[in-house]
C-alpha cells in the first residue's frame, strides 16, 4: 500500500498556466441540494471553485435559487425542472443533499444513463445506489465513489473493521471499474490495482459537510483534466491538509467545514513548497 503524502502529491499536481482562461480549467456540474439540504450543495460548490474549477454550475430546484444567489454568486444555476445539456460539462458530482426519494432515484438513474464521463458519486447518490444495486452496472467506467464506513456497508454488506472494508473496496473497484474513496480517520483510495492511505486530516473533519466539500474538490480536479485516481488523491490529501492548517486558528471541536474551505488556498501553497512546513502523519 502506498502512503498518500506530500511527495506523492507533488508528483501529481500540475502548475496552472498563467495564460489560461476559465474554459481551460473545466466546467463542473454539481447535482446537489434539496429543500432541507441546500447547505450541502453550497458547500460542494464553494469547495469546487476553491479547488480550481473554471466554471461551476449547480443543478438545483428553482425554489432554492435564492439560497445560491446569496451564498455563492460565483456559481451558475441549472434548474432541475428543466432540460439541461450535459455535453458542455467536463466533470460531474452527484449526491450532496440530493435526497433519496423517488424523484432523486429517477434523477440519479437518468444521469447514469446519459453521462459518459467519469462521475463523482457521494452522499444521497450512494444511498440511491445501495437501494438500487442494478444501477452499479450503469456507472460510467473510472467514476469515483466516496462512501464513509456506514455508506460503504450499505452498498457492499456489513464489515467488522476497516481492513476488511479495504479488501472489499479493492475487489469492487476492480469489478465495477471504479475509484473508491473509503472515508475514515485514514482515508483509503483504490482503483483495484493501486492503493493509497492518506496522511493528512484530523478529527475536526468529523462533522456534517466535510464529505460535501470533498465531493466538490474531487469534482474540480476531474474537471481540470486529472485522471480519476489522481483527482481522488489530490482531493483527499488537500481536504485533510486544509483541515490541518485550520487547526492553527481553530480547535478540532470548533472547526467548521467553511473554515476548511477557506484554507484550501493555503493548502495549495503548502504543496508548492518542496518538503517545507508539512509534518506527515501515519
Short mmCIF file of N, CA and C in Angstrom, two decimals, residues 116-245:
data_model
loop_
_atom_site.label_atom_id
_atom_site.label_comp_id
_atom_site.label_asym_id
_atom_site.label_seq_id
_atom_site.Cartn_x
_atom_site.Cartn_y
_atom_site.Cartn_z
N UNK A 116 -21.44 10.05 -19.97
CA UNK A 116 -20.44 9.09 -20.44
C UNK A 116 -19.08 9.28 -19.76
N UNK A 117 -18.85 10.45 -19.16
CA UNK A 117 -17.60 10.71 -18.48
C UNK A 117 -17.65 10.16 -17.05
N UNK A 118 -16.48 10.00 -16.41
CA UNK A 118 -16.49 9.58 -15.00
C UNK A 118 -17.26 10.57 -14.13
N UNK A 119 -17.97 10.06 -13.15
CA UNK A 119 -18.80 10.84 -12.24
C UNK A 119 -18.28 10.67 -10.82
N UNK A 120 -18.36 11.73 -10.03
CA UNK A 120 -18.09 11.65 -8.59
C UNK A 120 -19.44 11.44 -7.90
N UNK A 121 -19.59 10.34 -7.18
CA UNK A 121 -20.84 9.97 -6.52
C UNK A 121 -20.65 9.93 -5.01
N UNK A 122 -21.52 10.65 -4.30
CA UNK A 122 -21.37 10.74 -2.85
C UNK A 122 -22.73 10.84 -2.19
N UNK A 123 -22.75 10.69 -0.87
CA UNK A 123 -23.88 11.04 -0.03
C UNK A 123 -25.17 10.36 -0.49
N UNK A 124 -26.21 11.15 -0.78
CA UNK A 124 -27.51 10.58 -1.12
C UNK A 124 -27.46 9.74 -2.39
N UNK A 125 -26.57 10.06 -3.31
CA UNK A 125 -26.43 9.22 -4.51
C UNK A 125 -25.97 7.81 -4.14
N UNK A 126 -25.16 7.69 -3.09
CA UNK A 126 -24.72 6.37 -2.65
C UNK A 126 -25.86 5.59 -2.01
N UNK A 127 -26.73 6.29 -1.30
CA UNK A 127 -27.91 5.62 -0.74
C UNK A 127 -28.82 5.12 -1.85
N UNK A 128 -28.98 5.94 -2.90
CA UNK A 128 -29.77 5.50 -4.05
C UNK A 128 -29.16 4.25 -4.66
N UNK A 129 -27.84 4.20 -4.79
CA UNK A 129 -27.17 3.02 -5.33
C UNK A 129 -27.39 1.81 -4.42
N UNK A 130 -27.26 2.02 -3.11
CA UNK A 130 -27.45 0.92 -2.17
C UNK A 130 -28.87 0.35 -2.25
N UNK A 131 -29.83 1.24 -2.50
CA UNK A 131 -31.23 0.80 -2.59
C UNK A 131 -31.58 0.23 -3.97
N UNK A 132 -30.74 0.46 -4.93
CA UNK A 132 -30.98 0.00 -6.32
C UNK A 132 -29.69 -0.59 -6.89
N UNK A 133 -29.27 -1.76 -6.41
CA UNK A 133 -27.97 -2.33 -6.81
C UNK A 133 -27.77 -2.49 -8.31
N UNK A 134 -28.86 -2.62 -9.07
CA UNK A 134 -28.72 -2.78 -10.51
C UNK A 134 -28.09 -1.55 -11.17
N UNK A 135 -28.16 -0.42 -10.49
CA UNK A 135 -27.59 0.81 -11.05
C UNK A 135 -26.07 0.78 -11.11
N UNK A 136 -25.45 -0.11 -10.34
CA UNK A 136 -23.99 -0.18 -10.34
C UNK A 136 -23.45 -0.44 -11.75
N UNK A 137 -24.15 -1.22 -12.52
CA UNK A 137 -23.69 -1.54 -13.87
C UNK A 137 -23.84 -0.37 -14.82
N UNK A 138 -24.58 0.67 -14.41
CA UNK A 138 -24.79 1.85 -15.24
C UNK A 138 -23.74 2.93 -14.99
N UNK A 139 -22.96 2.79 -13.94
CA UNK A 139 -21.98 3.83 -13.59
C UNK A 139 -20.88 3.86 -14.66
N UNK A 140 -20.56 5.03 -15.21
CA UNK A 140 -19.50 5.10 -16.23
C UNK A 140 -18.17 4.61 -15.68
N UNK A 141 -17.37 3.94 -16.50
CA UNK A 141 -16.06 3.46 -16.04
C UNK A 141 -15.20 4.59 -15.48
N UNK A 142 -14.42 4.27 -14.46
CA UNK A 142 -13.49 5.18 -13.80
C UNK A 142 -14.17 6.26 -12.97
N UNK A 143 -15.47 6.09 -12.71
CA UNK A 143 -16.15 7.01 -11.80
C UNK A 143 -15.60 6.83 -10.38
N UNK A 144 -15.85 7.85 -9.55
CA UNK A 144 -15.31 7.90 -8.20
C UNK A 144 -16.46 7.86 -7.20
N UNK A 145 -16.48 6.88 -6.32
CA UNK A 145 -17.49 6.83 -5.26
C UNK A 145 -16.78 7.08 -3.93
N UNK A 146 -17.44 7.85 -3.05
CA UNK A 146 -16.75 8.34 -1.85
C UNK A 146 -17.54 8.03 -0.58
N UNK A 147 -17.73 6.77 -0.24
CA UNK A 147 -18.53 6.42 0.94
C UNK A 147 -17.75 6.54 2.25
N UNK A 148 -18.44 6.95 3.32
CA UNK A 148 -17.90 6.70 4.65
C UNK A 148 -18.24 5.27 5.03
N UNK A 149 -17.84 4.86 6.22
CA UNK A 149 -17.92 3.44 6.57
C UNK A 149 -19.36 2.89 6.51
N UNK A 150 -20.32 3.66 7.04
CA UNK A 150 -21.70 3.16 7.04
C UNK A 150 -22.26 3.09 5.63
N UNK A 151 -21.94 4.09 4.81
CA UNK A 151 -22.40 4.06 3.41
C UNK A 151 -21.78 2.88 2.67
N UNK A 152 -20.51 2.63 2.94
CA UNK A 152 -19.83 1.50 2.30
C UNK A 152 -20.53 0.19 2.65
N UNK A 153 -20.88 0.03 3.93
CA UNK A 153 -21.54 -1.21 4.34
C UNK A 153 -22.94 -1.32 3.76
N UNK A 154 -23.63 -0.20 3.60
CA UNK A 154 -24.95 -0.26 2.97
C UNK A 154 -24.85 -0.73 1.52
N UNK A 155 -23.78 -0.34 0.85
CA UNK A 155 -23.61 -0.72 -0.56
C UNK A 155 -23.07 -2.13 -0.72
N UNK A 156 -22.14 -2.53 0.15
CA UNK A 156 -21.38 -3.75 -0.10
C UNK A 156 -21.48 -4.79 1.01
N UNK A 157 -22.35 -4.58 2.00
CA UNK A 157 -22.51 -5.54 3.08
C UNK A 157 -21.75 -5.16 4.33
N UNK A 158 -22.14 -5.75 5.46
CA UNK A 158 -21.53 -5.41 6.74
C UNK A 158 -20.09 -5.93 6.82
N UNK A 159 -19.24 -5.13 7.47
CA UNK A 159 -17.84 -5.49 7.68
C UNK A 159 -17.48 -5.28 9.14
N UNK A 160 -16.56 -6.06 9.63
CA UNK A 160 -16.16 -5.97 11.03
C UNK A 160 -15.23 -4.80 11.30
N UNK A 161 -14.44 -4.42 10.30
CA UNK A 161 -13.43 -3.39 10.52
C UNK A 161 -12.98 -2.81 9.19
N UNK A 162 -12.15 -1.77 9.24
CA UNK A 162 -11.71 -1.11 8.01
C UNK A 162 -10.74 -1.94 7.18
N UNK A 163 -9.84 -2.73 7.77
CA UNK A 163 -9.03 -3.61 6.92
C UNK A 163 -9.88 -4.52 6.04
N UNK A 164 -11.00 -5.03 6.58
CA UNK A 164 -11.89 -5.85 5.76
C UNK A 164 -12.56 -5.01 4.67
N UNK A 165 -12.96 -3.80 5.03
CA UNK A 165 -13.57 -2.92 4.03
C UNK A 165 -12.58 -2.61 2.90
N UNK A 166 -11.34 -2.43 3.25
CA UNK A 166 -10.34 -2.11 2.22
C UNK A 166 -10.20 -3.26 1.22
N UNK A 167 -10.24 -4.48 1.71
CA UNK A 167 -10.16 -5.62 0.80
C UNK A 167 -11.38 -5.67 -0.12
N UNK A 168 -12.55 -5.42 0.43
CA UNK A 168 -13.75 -5.37 -0.41
C UNK A 168 -13.68 -4.22 -1.40
N UNK A 169 -13.16 -3.07 -0.96
CA UNK A 169 -13.04 -1.92 -1.85
C UNK A 169 -12.18 -2.25 -3.06
N UNK A 170 -11.08 -2.95 -2.83
CA UNK A 170 -10.21 -3.35 -3.94
C UNK A 170 -10.97 -4.26 -4.90
N UNK A 171 -11.72 -5.21 -4.35
CA UNK A 171 -12.49 -6.14 -5.20
C UNK A 171 -13.57 -5.41 -6.00
N UNK A 172 -14.32 -4.53 -5.33
CA UNK A 172 -15.42 -3.84 -6.01
C UNK A 172 -14.90 -2.81 -7.00
N UNK A 173 -13.79 -2.17 -6.70
CA UNK A 173 -13.21 -1.23 -7.65
C UNK A 173 -12.81 -1.94 -8.93
N UNK A 174 -12.29 -3.15 -8.79
CA UNK A 174 -11.93 -3.95 -9.96
C UNK A 174 -13.18 -4.41 -10.71
N UNK A 175 -14.16 -4.90 -9.97
CA UNK A 175 -15.38 -5.44 -10.58
C UNK A 175 -16.14 -4.39 -11.38
N UNK A 176 -16.29 -3.19 -10.81
CA UNK A 176 -17.11 -2.15 -11.45
C UNK A 176 -16.28 -1.06 -12.14
N UNK A 177 -14.97 -1.23 -12.20
CA UNK A 177 -14.07 -0.24 -12.83
C UNK A 177 -14.26 1.14 -12.19
N UNK A 178 -14.14 1.16 -10.87
CA UNK A 178 -14.34 2.39 -10.11
C UNK A 178 -13.06 2.81 -9.39
N UNK A 179 -13.04 4.06 -8.97
CA UNK A 179 -12.13 4.52 -7.93
C UNK A 179 -12.98 4.64 -6.67
N UNK A 180 -12.58 3.97 -5.61
CA UNK A 180 -13.32 4.01 -4.36
C UNK A 180 -12.50 4.78 -3.33
N UNK A 181 -13.15 5.78 -2.73
CA UNK A 181 -12.56 6.57 -1.65
C UNK A 181 -13.31 6.18 -0.38
N UNK A 182 -12.69 5.35 0.44
CA UNK A 182 -13.30 4.90 1.69
C UNK A 182 -12.89 5.88 2.78
N UNK A 183 -13.83 6.75 3.17
CA UNK A 183 -13.53 7.83 4.11
C UNK A 183 -13.50 7.32 5.54
N UNK A 184 -12.44 7.69 6.25
CA UNK A 184 -12.32 7.36 7.68
C UNK A 184 -11.21 8.25 8.23
N UNK A 185 -10.76 7.96 9.46
CA UNK A 185 -9.66 8.75 10.03
C UNK A 185 -8.40 8.62 9.19
N UNK A 186 -8.24 7.52 8.49
CA UNK A 186 -7.18 7.36 7.48
C UNK A 186 -7.85 6.90 6.19
N UNK A 187 -8.19 7.84 5.35
CA UNK A 187 -8.95 7.53 4.15
C UNK A 187 -8.14 6.67 3.19
N UNK A 188 -8.82 5.67 2.63
CA UNK A 188 -8.21 4.69 1.73
C UNK A 188 -8.75 4.91 0.32
N UNK A 189 -7.87 4.92 -0.65
CA UNK A 189 -8.23 5.16 -2.05
C UNK A 189 -7.70 4.02 -2.89
N UNK A 190 -8.57 3.47 -3.75
CA UNK A 190 -8.14 2.36 -4.61
C UNK A 190 -8.85 2.41 -5.95
N UNK A 191 -8.15 1.98 -6.99
CA UNK A 191 -8.80 1.72 -8.28
C UNK A 191 -8.76 0.23 -8.59
N UNK A 192 -8.44 -0.56 -7.58
CA UNK A 192 -8.36 -2.02 -7.74
C UNK A 192 -6.95 -2.53 -7.90
N UNK A 193 -6.07 -1.70 -8.43
CA UNK A 193 -4.68 -2.12 -8.61
C UNK A 193 -3.71 -1.22 -7.86
N UNK A 194 -4.04 0.05 -7.70
CA UNK A 194 -3.21 0.99 -6.93
C UNK A 194 -3.98 1.41 -5.69
N UNK A 195 -3.30 1.35 -4.55
CA UNK A 195 -3.95 1.63 -3.27
C UNK A 195 -3.16 2.69 -2.51
N UNK A 196 -3.89 3.64 -1.89
CA UNK A 196 -3.26 4.72 -1.15
C UNK A 196 -3.94 4.91 0.20
N UNK A 197 -3.14 5.22 1.22
CA UNK A 197 -3.65 5.55 2.53
C UNK A 197 -3.25 6.98 2.84
N UNK A 198 -4.24 7.83 3.10
CA UNK A 198 -3.96 9.26 3.28
C UNK A 198 -3.24 9.54 4.59
N UNK A 199 -2.47 10.64 4.60
CA UNK A 199 -1.67 11.01 5.77
C UNK A 199 -2.05 12.38 6.34
N UNK A 200 -3.09 13.02 5.80
CA UNK A 200 -3.49 14.33 6.32
C UNK A 200 -4.88 14.24 6.94
N UNK A 201 -5.25 15.30 7.66
CA UNK A 201 -6.58 15.38 8.25
C UNK A 201 -6.56 15.17 9.75
N UNK A 202 -7.66 15.52 10.38
CA UNK A 202 -7.77 15.41 11.83
C UNK A 202 -9.24 15.26 12.22
N UNK A 203 -9.50 15.08 13.50
CA UNK A 203 -10.85 14.79 13.98
C UNK A 203 -11.82 15.96 13.80
N UNK A 204 -11.31 17.15 13.51
CA UNK A 204 -12.19 18.28 13.24
C UNK A 204 -13.05 18.08 12.01
N UNK A 205 -12.65 17.14 11.13
CA UNK A 205 -13.43 16.84 9.93
C UNK A 205 -14.62 15.94 10.22
N UNK A 206 -14.72 15.44 11.44
CA UNK A 206 -15.82 14.53 11.78
C UNK A 206 -17.08 15.34 12.08
N UNK A 207 -17.54 16.09 11.09
CA UNK A 207 -18.72 16.94 11.21
C UNK A 207 -19.46 16.96 9.88
N UNK A 208 -20.74 17.31 9.94
CA UNK A 208 -21.52 17.42 8.72
C UNK A 208 -20.93 18.43 7.75
N UNK A 209 -20.96 18.08 6.49
CA UNK A 209 -20.46 18.96 5.44
C UNK A 209 -19.09 18.59 4.91
N UNK A 210 -18.32 17.84 5.69
CA UNK A 210 -16.96 17.51 5.26
C UNK A 210 -16.96 16.71 3.96
N UNK A 211 -17.85 15.73 3.88
CA UNK A 211 -17.93 14.92 2.66
C UNK A 211 -18.41 15.72 1.47
N UNK A 212 -19.31 16.69 1.70
CA UNK A 212 -19.78 17.53 0.61
C UNK A 212 -18.64 18.34 0.02
N UNK A 213 -17.80 18.88 0.90
CA UNK A 213 -16.64 19.64 0.42
C UNK A 213 -15.69 18.75 -0.38
N UNK A 214 -15.45 17.53 0.11
CA UNK A 214 -14.56 16.62 -0.61
C UNK A 214 -15.12 16.30 -2.00
N UNK A 215 -16.42 16.10 -2.10
CA UNK A 215 -17.04 15.87 -3.41
C UNK A 215 -16.75 17.02 -4.35
N UNK A 216 -16.92 18.25 -3.86
CA UNK A 216 -16.65 19.41 -4.69
C UNK A 216 -15.20 19.49 -5.13
N UNK A 217 -14.30 19.16 -4.23
CA UNK A 217 -12.87 19.22 -4.55
C UNK A 217 -12.49 18.18 -5.59
N UNK A 218 -12.91 16.94 -5.39
CA UNK A 218 -12.58 15.89 -6.36
C UNK A 218 -13.19 16.21 -7.73
N UNK A 219 -14.42 16.71 -7.73
CA UNK A 219 -15.06 17.09 -9.00
C UNK A 219 -14.27 18.18 -9.69
N UNK A 220 -13.76 19.14 -8.93
CA UNK A 220 -12.95 20.22 -9.51
C UNK A 220 -11.71 19.67 -10.20
N UNK A 221 -11.03 18.73 -9.56
CA UNK A 221 -9.81 18.18 -10.17
C UNK A 221 -10.14 17.34 -11.39
N UNK A 222 -11.26 16.64 -11.36
CA UNK A 222 -11.68 15.89 -12.55
C UNK A 222 -11.98 16.86 -13.69
N UNK A 223 -12.64 17.97 -13.37
CA UNK A 223 -12.96 18.97 -14.39
C UNK A 223 -11.71 19.53 -15.04
N UNK A 224 -10.64 19.64 -14.27
CA UNK A 224 -9.39 20.23 -14.78
C UNK A 224 -8.53 19.24 -15.56
N UNK A 225 -9.01 18.02 -15.72
CA UNK A 225 -8.31 17.08 -16.59
C UNK A 225 -7.45 16.06 -15.89
N UNK A 226 -7.47 16.03 -14.57
CA UNK A 226 -6.74 14.98 -13.88
C UNK A 226 -7.43 13.63 -14.10
N UNK A 227 -6.63 12.58 -14.15
CA UNK A 227 -7.20 11.24 -14.19
C UNK A 227 -7.97 10.99 -12.90
N UNK A 228 -9.02 10.17 -12.94
CA UNK A 228 -9.85 9.98 -11.74
C UNK A 228 -9.09 9.59 -10.48
N UNK A 229 -8.14 8.67 -10.59
CA UNK A 229 -7.37 8.29 -9.40
C UNK A 229 -6.56 9.47 -8.88
N UNK A 230 -5.97 10.24 -9.78
CA UNK A 230 -5.22 11.42 -9.38
C UNK A 230 -6.13 12.45 -8.73
N UNK A 231 -7.31 12.66 -9.32
CA UNK A 231 -8.26 13.63 -8.77
C UNK A 231 -8.67 13.24 -7.36
N UNK A 232 -8.92 11.95 -7.15
CA UNK A 232 -9.31 11.48 -5.83
C UNK A 232 -8.18 11.70 -4.82
N UNK A 233 -6.96 11.36 -5.22
CA UNK A 233 -5.82 11.54 -4.31
C UNK A 233 -5.60 13.01 -3.97
N UNK A 234 -5.65 13.87 -4.97
CA UNK A 234 -5.47 15.30 -4.73
C UNK A 234 -6.56 15.84 -3.80
N UNK A 235 -7.80 15.47 -4.08
CA UNK A 235 -8.90 15.96 -3.27
C UNK A 235 -8.78 15.53 -1.82
N UNK A 236 -8.51 14.26 -1.60
CA UNK A 236 -8.41 13.73 -0.24
C UNK A 236 -7.25 14.38 0.52
N UNK A 237 -6.09 14.45 -0.11
CA UNK A 237 -4.91 14.99 0.57
C UNK A 237 -5.10 16.47 0.91
N UNK A 238 -5.56 17.27 -0.06
CA UNK A 238 -5.71 18.70 0.17
C UNK A 238 -6.85 19.01 1.15
N UNK A 239 -7.91 18.22 1.10
CA UNK A 239 -9.01 18.34 2.06
C UNK A 239 -8.47 18.17 3.48
N UNK A 240 -7.68 17.12 3.69
CA UNK A 240 -7.09 16.89 5.01
C UNK A 240 -6.06 17.93 5.38
N UNK A 241 -5.26 18.36 4.42
CA UNK A 241 -4.23 19.36 4.69
C UNK A 241 -4.86 20.70 5.06
N UNK A 242 -5.92 21.09 4.35
CA UNK A 242 -6.62 22.32 4.70
C UNK A 242 -7.19 22.24 6.11
N UNK A 243 -7.66 21.07 6.52
CA UNK A 243 -8.15 20.88 7.88
C UNK A 243 -7.02 20.99 8.90
N UNK A 244 -5.85 20.45 8.56
CA UNK A 244 -4.70 20.57 9.45
C UNK A 244 -4.28 22.04 9.61
N UNK A 245 -4.31 22.78 8.52
CA UNK A 245 -3.97 24.21 8.58
C UNK A 245 -5.00 24.96 9.43
#
